[in-house]
mmCIF file of C-alpha atoms in Angstrom:
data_model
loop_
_atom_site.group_PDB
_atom_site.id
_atom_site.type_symbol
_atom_site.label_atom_id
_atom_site.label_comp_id
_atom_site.label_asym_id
_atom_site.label_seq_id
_atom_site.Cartn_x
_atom_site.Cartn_y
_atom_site.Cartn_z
ATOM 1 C CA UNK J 1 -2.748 -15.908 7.733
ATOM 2 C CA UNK J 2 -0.519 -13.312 6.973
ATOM 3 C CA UNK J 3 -1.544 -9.875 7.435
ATOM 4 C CA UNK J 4 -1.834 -7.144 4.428
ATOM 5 C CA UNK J 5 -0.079 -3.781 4.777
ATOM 6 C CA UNK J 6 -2.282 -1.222 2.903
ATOM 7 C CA UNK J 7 -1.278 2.538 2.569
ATOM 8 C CA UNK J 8 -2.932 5.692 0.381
ATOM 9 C CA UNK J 9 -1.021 9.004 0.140
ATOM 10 C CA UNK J 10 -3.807 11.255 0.614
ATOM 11 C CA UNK J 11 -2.755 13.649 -1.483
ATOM 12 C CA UNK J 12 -1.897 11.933 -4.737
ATOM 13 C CA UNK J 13 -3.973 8.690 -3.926
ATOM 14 C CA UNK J 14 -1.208 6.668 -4.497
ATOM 15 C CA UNK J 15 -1.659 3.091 -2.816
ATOM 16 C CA UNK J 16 0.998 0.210 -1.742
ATOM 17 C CA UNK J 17 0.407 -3.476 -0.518
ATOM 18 C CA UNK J 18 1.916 -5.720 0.589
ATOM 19 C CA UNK J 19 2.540 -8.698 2.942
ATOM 20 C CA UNK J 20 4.708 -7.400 5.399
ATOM 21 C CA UNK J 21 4.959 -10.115 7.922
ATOM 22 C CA UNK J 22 5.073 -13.937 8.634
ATOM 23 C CA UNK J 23 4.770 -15.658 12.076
ATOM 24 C CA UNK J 24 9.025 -14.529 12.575
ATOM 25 C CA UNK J 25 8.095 -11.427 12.571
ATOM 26 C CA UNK J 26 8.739 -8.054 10.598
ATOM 27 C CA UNK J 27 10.661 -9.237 7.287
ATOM 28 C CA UNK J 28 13.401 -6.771 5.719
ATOM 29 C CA UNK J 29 12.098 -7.046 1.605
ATOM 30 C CA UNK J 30 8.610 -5.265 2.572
ATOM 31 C CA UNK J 31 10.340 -2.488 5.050
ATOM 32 C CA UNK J 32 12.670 -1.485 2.065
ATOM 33 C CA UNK J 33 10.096 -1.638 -0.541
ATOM 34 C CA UNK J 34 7.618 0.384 1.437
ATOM 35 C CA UNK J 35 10.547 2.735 2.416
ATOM 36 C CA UNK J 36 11.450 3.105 -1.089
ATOM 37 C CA UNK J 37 7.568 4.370 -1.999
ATOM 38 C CA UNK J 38 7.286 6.959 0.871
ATOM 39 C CA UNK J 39 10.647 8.862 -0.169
ATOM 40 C CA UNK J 40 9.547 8.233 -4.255
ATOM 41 C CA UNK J 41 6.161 10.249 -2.763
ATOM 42 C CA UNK J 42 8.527 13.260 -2.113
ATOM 43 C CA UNK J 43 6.893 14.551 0.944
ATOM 44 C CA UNK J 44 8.932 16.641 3.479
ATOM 45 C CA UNK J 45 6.317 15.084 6.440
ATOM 46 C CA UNK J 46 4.795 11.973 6.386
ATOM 47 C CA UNK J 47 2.515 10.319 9.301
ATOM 48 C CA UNK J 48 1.399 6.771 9.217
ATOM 49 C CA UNK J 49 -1.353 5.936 10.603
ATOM 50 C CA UNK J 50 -2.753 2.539 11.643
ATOM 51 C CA UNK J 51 -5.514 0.239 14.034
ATOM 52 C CA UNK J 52 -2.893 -0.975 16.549
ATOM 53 C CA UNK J 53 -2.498 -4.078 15.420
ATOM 54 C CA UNK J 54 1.236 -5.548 16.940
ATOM 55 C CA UNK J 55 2.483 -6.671 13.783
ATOM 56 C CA UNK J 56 1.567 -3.986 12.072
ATOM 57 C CA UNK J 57 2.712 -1.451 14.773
ATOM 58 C CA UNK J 58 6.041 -3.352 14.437
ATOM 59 C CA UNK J 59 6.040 -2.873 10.500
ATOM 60 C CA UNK J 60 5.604 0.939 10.496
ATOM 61 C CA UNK J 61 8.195 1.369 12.892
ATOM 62 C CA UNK J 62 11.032 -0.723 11.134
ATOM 63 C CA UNK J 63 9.822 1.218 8.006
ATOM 64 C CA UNK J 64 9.830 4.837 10.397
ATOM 65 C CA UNK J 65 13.936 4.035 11.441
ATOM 66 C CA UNK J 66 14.809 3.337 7.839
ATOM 67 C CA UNK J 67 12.959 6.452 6.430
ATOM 68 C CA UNK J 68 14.501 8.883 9.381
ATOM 69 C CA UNK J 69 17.462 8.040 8.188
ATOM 70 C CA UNK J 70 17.140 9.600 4.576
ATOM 71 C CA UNK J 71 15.903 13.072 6.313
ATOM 72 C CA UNK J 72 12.310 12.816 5.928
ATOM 73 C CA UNK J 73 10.161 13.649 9.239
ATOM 74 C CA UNK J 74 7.875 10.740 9.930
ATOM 75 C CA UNK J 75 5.660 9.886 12.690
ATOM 76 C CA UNK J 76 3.635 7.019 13.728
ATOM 77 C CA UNK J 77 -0.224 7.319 15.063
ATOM 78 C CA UNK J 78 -2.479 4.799 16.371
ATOM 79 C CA UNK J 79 -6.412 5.160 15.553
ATOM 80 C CA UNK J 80 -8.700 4.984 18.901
ATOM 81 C CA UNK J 81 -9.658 1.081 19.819
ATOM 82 C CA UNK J 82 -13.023 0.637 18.375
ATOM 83 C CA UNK J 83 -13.558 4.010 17.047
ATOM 84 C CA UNK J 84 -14.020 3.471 13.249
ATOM 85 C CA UNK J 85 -14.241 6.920 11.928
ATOM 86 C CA UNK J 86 -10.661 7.885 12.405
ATOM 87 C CA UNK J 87 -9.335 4.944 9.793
ATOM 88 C CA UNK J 88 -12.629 5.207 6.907
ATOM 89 C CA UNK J 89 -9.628 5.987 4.432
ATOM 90 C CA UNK J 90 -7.368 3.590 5.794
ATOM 91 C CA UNK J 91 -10.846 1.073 5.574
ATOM 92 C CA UNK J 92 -11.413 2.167 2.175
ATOM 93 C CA UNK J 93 -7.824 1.586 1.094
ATOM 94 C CA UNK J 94 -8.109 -1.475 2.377
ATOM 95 C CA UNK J 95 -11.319 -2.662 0.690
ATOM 96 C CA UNK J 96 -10.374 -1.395 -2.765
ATOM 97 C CA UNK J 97 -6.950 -3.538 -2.734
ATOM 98 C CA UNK J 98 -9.000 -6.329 -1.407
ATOM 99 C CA UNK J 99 -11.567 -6.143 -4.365
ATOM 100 C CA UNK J 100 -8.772 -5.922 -6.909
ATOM 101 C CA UNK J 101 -6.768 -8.772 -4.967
ATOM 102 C CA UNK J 102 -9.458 -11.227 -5.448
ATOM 103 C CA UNK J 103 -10.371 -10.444 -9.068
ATOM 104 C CA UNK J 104 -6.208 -11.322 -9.807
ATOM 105 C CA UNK J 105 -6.249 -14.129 -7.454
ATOM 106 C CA UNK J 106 -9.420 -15.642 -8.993
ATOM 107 C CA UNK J 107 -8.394 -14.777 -12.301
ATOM 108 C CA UNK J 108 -5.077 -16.468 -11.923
ATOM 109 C CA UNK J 109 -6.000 -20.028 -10.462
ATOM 110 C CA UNK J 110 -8.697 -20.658 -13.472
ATOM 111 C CA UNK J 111 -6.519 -19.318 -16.108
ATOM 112 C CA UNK J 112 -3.350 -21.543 -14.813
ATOM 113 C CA UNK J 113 -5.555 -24.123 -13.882
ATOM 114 C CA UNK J 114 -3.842 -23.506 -10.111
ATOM 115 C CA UNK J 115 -5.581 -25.054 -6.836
ATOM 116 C CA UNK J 116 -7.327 -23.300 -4.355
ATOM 117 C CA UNK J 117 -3.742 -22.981 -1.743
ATOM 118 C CA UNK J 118 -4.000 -20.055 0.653
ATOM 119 C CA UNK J 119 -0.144 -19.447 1.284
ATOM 120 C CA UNK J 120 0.724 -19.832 -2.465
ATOM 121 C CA UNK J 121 2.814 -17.687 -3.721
ATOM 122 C CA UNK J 122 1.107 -15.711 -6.450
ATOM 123 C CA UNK J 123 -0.595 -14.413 -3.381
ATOM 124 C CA UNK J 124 1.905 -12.037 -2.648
ATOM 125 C CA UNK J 125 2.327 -10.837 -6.035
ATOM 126 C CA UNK J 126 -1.847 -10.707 -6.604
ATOM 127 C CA UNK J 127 -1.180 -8.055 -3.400
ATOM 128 C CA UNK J 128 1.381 -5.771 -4.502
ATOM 129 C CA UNK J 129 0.380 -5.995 -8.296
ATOM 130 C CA UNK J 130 -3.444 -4.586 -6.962
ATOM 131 C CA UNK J 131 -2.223 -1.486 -5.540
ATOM 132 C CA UNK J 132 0.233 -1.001 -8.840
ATOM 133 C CA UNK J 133 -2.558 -1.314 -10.945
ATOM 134 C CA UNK J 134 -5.018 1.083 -8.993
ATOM 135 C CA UNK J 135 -2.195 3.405 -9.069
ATOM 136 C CA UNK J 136 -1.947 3.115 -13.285
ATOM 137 C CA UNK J 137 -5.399 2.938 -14.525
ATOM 138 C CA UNK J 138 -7.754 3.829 -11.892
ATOM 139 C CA UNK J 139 -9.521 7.316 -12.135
ATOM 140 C CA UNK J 140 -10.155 9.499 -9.169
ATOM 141 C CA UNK J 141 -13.333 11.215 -8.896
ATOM 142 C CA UNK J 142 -12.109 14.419 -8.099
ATOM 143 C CA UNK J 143 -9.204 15.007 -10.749
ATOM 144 C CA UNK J 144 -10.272 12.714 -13.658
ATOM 145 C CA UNK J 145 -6.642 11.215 -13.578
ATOM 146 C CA UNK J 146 -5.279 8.304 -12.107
ATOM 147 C CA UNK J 147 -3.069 8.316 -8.996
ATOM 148 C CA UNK J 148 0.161 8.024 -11.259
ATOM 149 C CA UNK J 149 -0.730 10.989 -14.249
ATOM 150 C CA UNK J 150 -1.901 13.164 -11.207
ATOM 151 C CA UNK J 151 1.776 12.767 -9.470
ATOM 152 C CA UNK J 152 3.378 12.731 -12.856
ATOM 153 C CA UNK J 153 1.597 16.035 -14.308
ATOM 154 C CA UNK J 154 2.342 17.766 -10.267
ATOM 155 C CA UNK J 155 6.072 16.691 -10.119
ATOM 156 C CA UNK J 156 6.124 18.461 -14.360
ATOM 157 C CA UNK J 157 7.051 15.335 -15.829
ATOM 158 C CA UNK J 158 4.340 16.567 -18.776
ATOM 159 C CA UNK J 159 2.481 13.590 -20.487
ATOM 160 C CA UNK J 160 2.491 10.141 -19.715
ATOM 161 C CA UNK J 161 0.935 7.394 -20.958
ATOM 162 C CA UNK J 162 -2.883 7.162 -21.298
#
């Protein structure tokens, strides 16, 4: 299996996922696209934080080089091994993508009439779709908005869609 990169800016709640690896390692497409998000954020400082995992480790560095190159101050942080309350956002994150990745997934193999294949590849669009759609039409608690009208109405871009 191929492991899911999940991020949330904590600020905005924006999410991104994506499959950022295969068993060759860190591929280029994910490192640009993920690189592309944390600059569209427009934070000055950004730290990244994740369980350890190699792969991942590997990931958020590539993506660290290519976003220290456009000016922005990043850093990378490692949780504590076994120590779970450090990463409950980063667990939450995860779990909400999850949730919304297996209602498209489901949802697309009875509708196309698709077999059950693990490494198909609507997989990787079910991923990065989820977080897209979280961002759109998902509500916060705390504003009332989702992710995308709260970073729309804070950057002045006025209305957007409802």
């Amino acid at each position: 299996h191929s492991p899911i990169f999940v991020a949330k800016d904590r600020q905005l709640g924006m999410m991104f996922a994506c499959l950022c690896v295969t068993g060759k390692g860190v591929k280029d497409y994910p490192v640009k696209a993920f690189s592309k998000w944390v600059l569209g954020l427009g934070h000055h400082t950004i730290k990244l934080r994740s369980d350890g995992e190699p792969i991942i480790k590997a990931f958020m560095e590539a993506v660290a080089a290519q976003v220290r190159q456009q000016t922005t101050r990043i850093f990378c942080e490692v949780t504590p091994p076994g120590d779970s309350q450090p990463g409950g956002a980063q667990e939450c994150a995860v779990k909400q993508i999850k949730d919304k990745v297996r209602v498209l997934w489901n949802g697309a193999l009875t509708s196309h009439l698709i077999p059950m294949v693990e490494n198909a590849n609507i997989l990787a669009w079910c991923i990065r779709y989820a977080a897209q759609a979280i961002n759109q039409f998902q509500a916060r608690h705390d504003c009332m908005a989702s992710p995308y009208r709260k970073g729309a109405i804070s950057q002045g871009l006025g209305a957007v869609g409802r």
